[in-house]
C-alpha positions as semicolon CSV with decimal commas, in nm:
position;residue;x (nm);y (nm);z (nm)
1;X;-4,711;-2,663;-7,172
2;X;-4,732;-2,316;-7,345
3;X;-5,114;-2,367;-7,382
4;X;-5,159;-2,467;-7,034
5;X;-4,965;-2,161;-6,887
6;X;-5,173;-1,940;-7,138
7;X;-5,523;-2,143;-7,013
8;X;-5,416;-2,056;-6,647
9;X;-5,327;-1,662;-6,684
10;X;-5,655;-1,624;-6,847
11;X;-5,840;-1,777;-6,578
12;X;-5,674;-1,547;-6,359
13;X;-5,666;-1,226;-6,547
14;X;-6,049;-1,129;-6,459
15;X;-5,951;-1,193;-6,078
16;X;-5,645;-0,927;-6,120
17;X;-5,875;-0,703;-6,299
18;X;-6,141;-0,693;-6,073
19;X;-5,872;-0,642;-5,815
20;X;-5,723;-0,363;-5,956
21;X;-6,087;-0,215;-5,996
22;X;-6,210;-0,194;-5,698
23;X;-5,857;-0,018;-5,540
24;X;-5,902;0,244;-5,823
25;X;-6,279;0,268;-5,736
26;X;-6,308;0,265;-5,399
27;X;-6,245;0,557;-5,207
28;X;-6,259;0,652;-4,817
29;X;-6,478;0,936;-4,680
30;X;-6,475;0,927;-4,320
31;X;-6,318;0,768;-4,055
32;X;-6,546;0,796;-3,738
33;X;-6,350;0,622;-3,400
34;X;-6,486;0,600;-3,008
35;X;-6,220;0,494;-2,801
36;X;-6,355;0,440;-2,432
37;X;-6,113;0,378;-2,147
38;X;-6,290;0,203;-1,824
39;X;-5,963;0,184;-1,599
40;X;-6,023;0,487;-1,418
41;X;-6,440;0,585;-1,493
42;X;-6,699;0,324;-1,448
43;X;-6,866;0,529;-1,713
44;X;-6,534;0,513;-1,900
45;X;-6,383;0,850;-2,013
46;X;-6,456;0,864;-2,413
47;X;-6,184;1,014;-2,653
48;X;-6,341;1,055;-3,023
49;X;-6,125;1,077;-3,380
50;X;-6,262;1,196;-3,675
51;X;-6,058;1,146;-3,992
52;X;-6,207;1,317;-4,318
53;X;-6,041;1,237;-4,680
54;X;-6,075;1,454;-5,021
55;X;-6,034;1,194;-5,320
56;X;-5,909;0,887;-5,118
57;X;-5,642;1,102;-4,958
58;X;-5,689;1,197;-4,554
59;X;-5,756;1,549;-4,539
60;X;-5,792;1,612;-4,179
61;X;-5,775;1,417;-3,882
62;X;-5,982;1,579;-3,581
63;X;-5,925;1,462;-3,177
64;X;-6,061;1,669;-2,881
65;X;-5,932;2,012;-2,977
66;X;-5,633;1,887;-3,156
67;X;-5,661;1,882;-3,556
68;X;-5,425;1,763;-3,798
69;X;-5,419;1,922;-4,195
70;X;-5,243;1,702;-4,476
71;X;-5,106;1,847;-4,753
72;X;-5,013;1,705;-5,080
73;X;-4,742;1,759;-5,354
74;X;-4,831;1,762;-5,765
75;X;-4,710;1,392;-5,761
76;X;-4,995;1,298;-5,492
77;X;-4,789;1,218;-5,223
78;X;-4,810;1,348;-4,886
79;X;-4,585;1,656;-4,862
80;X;-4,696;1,819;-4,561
81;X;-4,896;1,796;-4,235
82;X;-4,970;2,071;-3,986
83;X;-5,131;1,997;-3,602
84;X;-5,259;2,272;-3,406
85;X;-5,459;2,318;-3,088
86;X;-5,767;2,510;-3,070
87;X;-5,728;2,850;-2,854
88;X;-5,389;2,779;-2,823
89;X;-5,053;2,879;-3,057
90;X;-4,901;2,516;-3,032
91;X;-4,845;2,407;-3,339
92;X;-4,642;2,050;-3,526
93;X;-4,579;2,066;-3,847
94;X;-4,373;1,793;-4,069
95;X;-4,280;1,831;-4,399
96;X;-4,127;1,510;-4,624
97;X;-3,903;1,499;-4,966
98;X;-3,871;1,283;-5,242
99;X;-3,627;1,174;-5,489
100;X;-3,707;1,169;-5,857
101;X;-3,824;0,783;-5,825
102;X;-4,085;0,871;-5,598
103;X;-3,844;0,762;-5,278
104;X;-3,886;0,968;-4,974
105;X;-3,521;1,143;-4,887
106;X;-3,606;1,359;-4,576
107;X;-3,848;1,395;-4,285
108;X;-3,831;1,716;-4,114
109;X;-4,053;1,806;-3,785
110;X;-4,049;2,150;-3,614
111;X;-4,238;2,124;-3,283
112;X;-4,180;2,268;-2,969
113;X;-4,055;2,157;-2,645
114;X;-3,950;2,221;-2,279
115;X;-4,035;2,594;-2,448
116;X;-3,768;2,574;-2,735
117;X;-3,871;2,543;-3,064
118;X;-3,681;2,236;-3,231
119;X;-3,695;2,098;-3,548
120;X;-3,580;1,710;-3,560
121;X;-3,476;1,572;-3,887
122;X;-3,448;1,261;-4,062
123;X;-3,214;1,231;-4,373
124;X;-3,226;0,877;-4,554
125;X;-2,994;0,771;-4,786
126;X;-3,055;0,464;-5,028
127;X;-2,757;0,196;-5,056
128;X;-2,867;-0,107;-5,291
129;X;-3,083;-0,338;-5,027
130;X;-3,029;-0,103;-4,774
131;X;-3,151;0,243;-4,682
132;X;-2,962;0,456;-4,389
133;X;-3,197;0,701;-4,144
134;X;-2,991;0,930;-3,943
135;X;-3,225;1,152;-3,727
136;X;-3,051;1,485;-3,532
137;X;-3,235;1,733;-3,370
138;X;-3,144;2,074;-3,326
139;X;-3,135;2,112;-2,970
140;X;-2,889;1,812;-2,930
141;X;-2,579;1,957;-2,829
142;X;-2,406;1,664;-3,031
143;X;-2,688;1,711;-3,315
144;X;-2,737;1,296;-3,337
145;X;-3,022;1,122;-3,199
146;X;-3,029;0,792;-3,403
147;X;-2,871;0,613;-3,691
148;X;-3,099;0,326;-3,849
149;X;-3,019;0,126;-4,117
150;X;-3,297;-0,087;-4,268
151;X;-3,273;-0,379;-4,478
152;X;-3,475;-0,461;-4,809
153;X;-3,580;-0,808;-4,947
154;X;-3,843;-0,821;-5,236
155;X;-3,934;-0,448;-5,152
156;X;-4,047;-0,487;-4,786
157;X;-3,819;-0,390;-4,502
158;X;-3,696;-0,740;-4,328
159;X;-3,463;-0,603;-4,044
160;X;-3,393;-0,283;-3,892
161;X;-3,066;-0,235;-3,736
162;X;-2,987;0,098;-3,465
163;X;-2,596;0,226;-3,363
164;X;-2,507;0,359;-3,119
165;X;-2,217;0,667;-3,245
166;X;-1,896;0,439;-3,228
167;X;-2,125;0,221;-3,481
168;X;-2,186;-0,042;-3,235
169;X;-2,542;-0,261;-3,269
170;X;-2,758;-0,170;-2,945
171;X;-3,096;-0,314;-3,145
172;X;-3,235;-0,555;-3,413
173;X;-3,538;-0,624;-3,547
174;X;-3,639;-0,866;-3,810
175;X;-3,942;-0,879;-3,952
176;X;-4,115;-1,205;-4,124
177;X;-4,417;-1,209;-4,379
178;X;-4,691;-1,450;-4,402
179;X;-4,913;-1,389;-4,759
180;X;-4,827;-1,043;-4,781
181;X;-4,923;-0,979;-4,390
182;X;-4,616;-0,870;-4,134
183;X;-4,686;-1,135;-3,892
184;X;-4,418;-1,122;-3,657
185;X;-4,124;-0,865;-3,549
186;X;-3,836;-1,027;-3,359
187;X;-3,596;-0,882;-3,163
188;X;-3,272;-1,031;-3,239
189;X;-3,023;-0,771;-3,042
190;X;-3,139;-0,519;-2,737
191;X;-3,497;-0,571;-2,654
192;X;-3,541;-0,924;-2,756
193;X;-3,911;-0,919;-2,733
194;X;-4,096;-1,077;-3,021
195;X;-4,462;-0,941;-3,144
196;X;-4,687;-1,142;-3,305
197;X;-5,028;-1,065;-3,541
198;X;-5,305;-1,255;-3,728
199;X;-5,521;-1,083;-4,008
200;X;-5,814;-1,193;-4,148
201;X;-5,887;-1,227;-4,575
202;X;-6,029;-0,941;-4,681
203;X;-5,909;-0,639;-4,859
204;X;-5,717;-0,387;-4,608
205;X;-5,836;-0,018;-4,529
206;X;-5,498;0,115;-4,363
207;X;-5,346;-0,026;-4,683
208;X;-5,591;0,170;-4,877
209;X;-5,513;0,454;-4,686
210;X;-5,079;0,444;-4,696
211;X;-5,081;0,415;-5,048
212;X;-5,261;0,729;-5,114
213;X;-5,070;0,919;-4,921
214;X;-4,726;0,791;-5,053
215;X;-4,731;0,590;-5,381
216;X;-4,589;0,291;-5,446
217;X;-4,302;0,328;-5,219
218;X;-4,524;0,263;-4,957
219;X;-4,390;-0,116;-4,817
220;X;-4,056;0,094;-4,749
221;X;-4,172;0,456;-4,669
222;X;-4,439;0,315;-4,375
223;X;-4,238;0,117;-4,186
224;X;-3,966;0,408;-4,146
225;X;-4,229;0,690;-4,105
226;X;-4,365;0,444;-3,830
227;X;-4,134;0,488;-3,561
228;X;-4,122;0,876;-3,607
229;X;-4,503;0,971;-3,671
230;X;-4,781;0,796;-3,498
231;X;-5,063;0,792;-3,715
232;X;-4,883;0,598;-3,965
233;X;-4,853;0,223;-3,819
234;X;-4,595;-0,044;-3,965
235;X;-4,879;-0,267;-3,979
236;X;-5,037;-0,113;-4,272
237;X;-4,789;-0,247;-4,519
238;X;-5,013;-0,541;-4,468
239;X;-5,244;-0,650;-4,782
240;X;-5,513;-0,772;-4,487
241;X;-5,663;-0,665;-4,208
242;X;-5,494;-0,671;-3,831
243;X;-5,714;-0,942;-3,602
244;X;-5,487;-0,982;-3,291
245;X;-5,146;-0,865;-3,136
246;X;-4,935;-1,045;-2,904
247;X;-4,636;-1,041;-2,744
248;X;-4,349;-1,194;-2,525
249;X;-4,320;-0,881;-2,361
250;X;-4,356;-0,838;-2,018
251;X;-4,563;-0,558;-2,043
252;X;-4,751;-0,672;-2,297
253;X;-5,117;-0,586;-2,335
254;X;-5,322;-0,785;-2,592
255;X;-5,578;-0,674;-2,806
256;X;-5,794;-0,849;-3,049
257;X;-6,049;-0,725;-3,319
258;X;-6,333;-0,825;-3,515
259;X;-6,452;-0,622;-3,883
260;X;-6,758;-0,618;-4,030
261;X;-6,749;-0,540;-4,475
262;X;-6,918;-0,450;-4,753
263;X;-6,970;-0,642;-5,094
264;X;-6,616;-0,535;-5,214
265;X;-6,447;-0,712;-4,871
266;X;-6,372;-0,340;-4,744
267;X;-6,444;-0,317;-4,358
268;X;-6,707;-0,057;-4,287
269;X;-6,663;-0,114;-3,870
270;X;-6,386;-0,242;-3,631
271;X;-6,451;-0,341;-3,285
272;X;-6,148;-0,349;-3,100
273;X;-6,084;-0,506;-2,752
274;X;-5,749;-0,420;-2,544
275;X;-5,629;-0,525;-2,209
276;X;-5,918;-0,751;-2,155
277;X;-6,173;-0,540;-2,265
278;X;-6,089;-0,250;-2,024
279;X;-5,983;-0,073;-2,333
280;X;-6,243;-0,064;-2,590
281;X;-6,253;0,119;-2,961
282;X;-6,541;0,120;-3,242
283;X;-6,428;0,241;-3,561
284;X;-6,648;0,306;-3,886
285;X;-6,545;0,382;-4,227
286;X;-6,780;0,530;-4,481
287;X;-6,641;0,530;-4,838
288;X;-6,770;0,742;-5,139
């Protein structure tokens, strides 16, 4: 039995190496995306992203005049990031902390609105399988805006629970895996919606990209960062890449996708199809 188990890991072993060698090698460049909406234009009114990295990690993310700077701490993970309009003073910027193992403890955003600067805050606190969120802002008069607490099962986030401030449930989500893929969220309390995804097989740029920006906290860090920051989607936790949404929702809008890769099973382009094609988005990637 002991010579069979040792004849099996070393039949494996080159597969986990080359694994492991192409995520060290392979490293993003730019992101070029053309998102054209044809609900209002028959010509369809065009929004373009640009998203440029420096050694795997974004660097700056570029839409209309709006561009976004990333910063990085002396551990490599993403420390700060800084949006600002062109011609104009408007300006978000959001700062995050870490613990010594690498865990984030705070997300901070100072931004302004209704003309008052405010600067929301999100302090999380680490309890075995569980890690608390409470968010306040400044301008609340109560200074509470949500308390979160998520729940961890072989380091992915399975359920997130909100309370209300006498601590009563109001929402809950759980969250099931399929190979390594977040295939469904289910609404279990509150909105009882439940949201649905397919991926295909091959290796995952949004993964690619979470993981150099925070570490190997990442399958916790994303999913909270998610619901506060939009460039960061839950999603990404996912070790393939997003096909199709759906949803039980009765404003749900479908979308469904369709990559093209290179040799390593990276996608270099994404052709993505919402709302029945009234919504339509080409993405390529160009690595280094």
């Amino acid at each position: 039995m002991k010579t069979y188990f040792i004849a099996i890991l070393m039949m494996a072993f080159p597969f986990l190496i080359q694994s492991q060698t192409q995520e060290n090698t392979i490293k993003l460049k730019q992101i070029k995306i053309v998102r054209t909406n044809f609900r209002n234009l028959k010509s369809g009114e065009i929004v373009n992203k640009n998203i440029l990295f420096k050694d795997g990690k974004i660097s700056t993310i570029k839409t209309s005049d709006v561009i976004q700077s990333f910063f990085y701490n002396r551990n490599g993970l993403l420390d700060m990031s800084v949006k600002e309009r062109e011609g104009s003073n408007w300006k978000e910027v959001v700062n995050y902390s870490y613990d010594n193992e690498k865990r984030l403890l705070k997300l901070e955003k100072k931004y302004e609105e209704g003309g008052e600067f405010v600067s929301k805050t999100v302090s999380l606190k680490y309890e075995g399988a569980r890690v608390k969120a409470i968010t306040k802002k400044s301008n609340n008069h109560q200074n509470f805006i949500d308390d979160i607490e998520y729940v961890i099962e072989n380091g992915c986030v399975i359920r997130r629970t909100s309370r209300d401030r006498n601590q009563q449930i109001i929402n809950k989500i759980e969250y099931a895996y399929y190979k390594d893929n977040i295939v469904r969220h289910k609404g279990l309390v509150g909105d009882k919606s439940m949201l649905s995804y397919t991926f295909d097989d091959k290796n995952s740029v949004n993964l690619l990209i979470v993981k150099n920006l925070f570490g190997d906290n990442y399958k916790i860090i994303v999913p909270i960062v998610s619901f506060h920051e939009a460039e960061f989607d839950f999603q990404s936790v996912s070790t393939n890449n997003e096909l199709s949404f759906q949803s039980t929702s009765v404003n749900h809008i479908g979308k469904i996708g369709k990559y093209k890769y290179n040799n390593l099973n990276y996608p270099t382009a994404y052709s993505l199809l919402e709302d029945n094609g009234i919504v339509k988005t080409e993405t390529n990637y160009f690595y280094e």
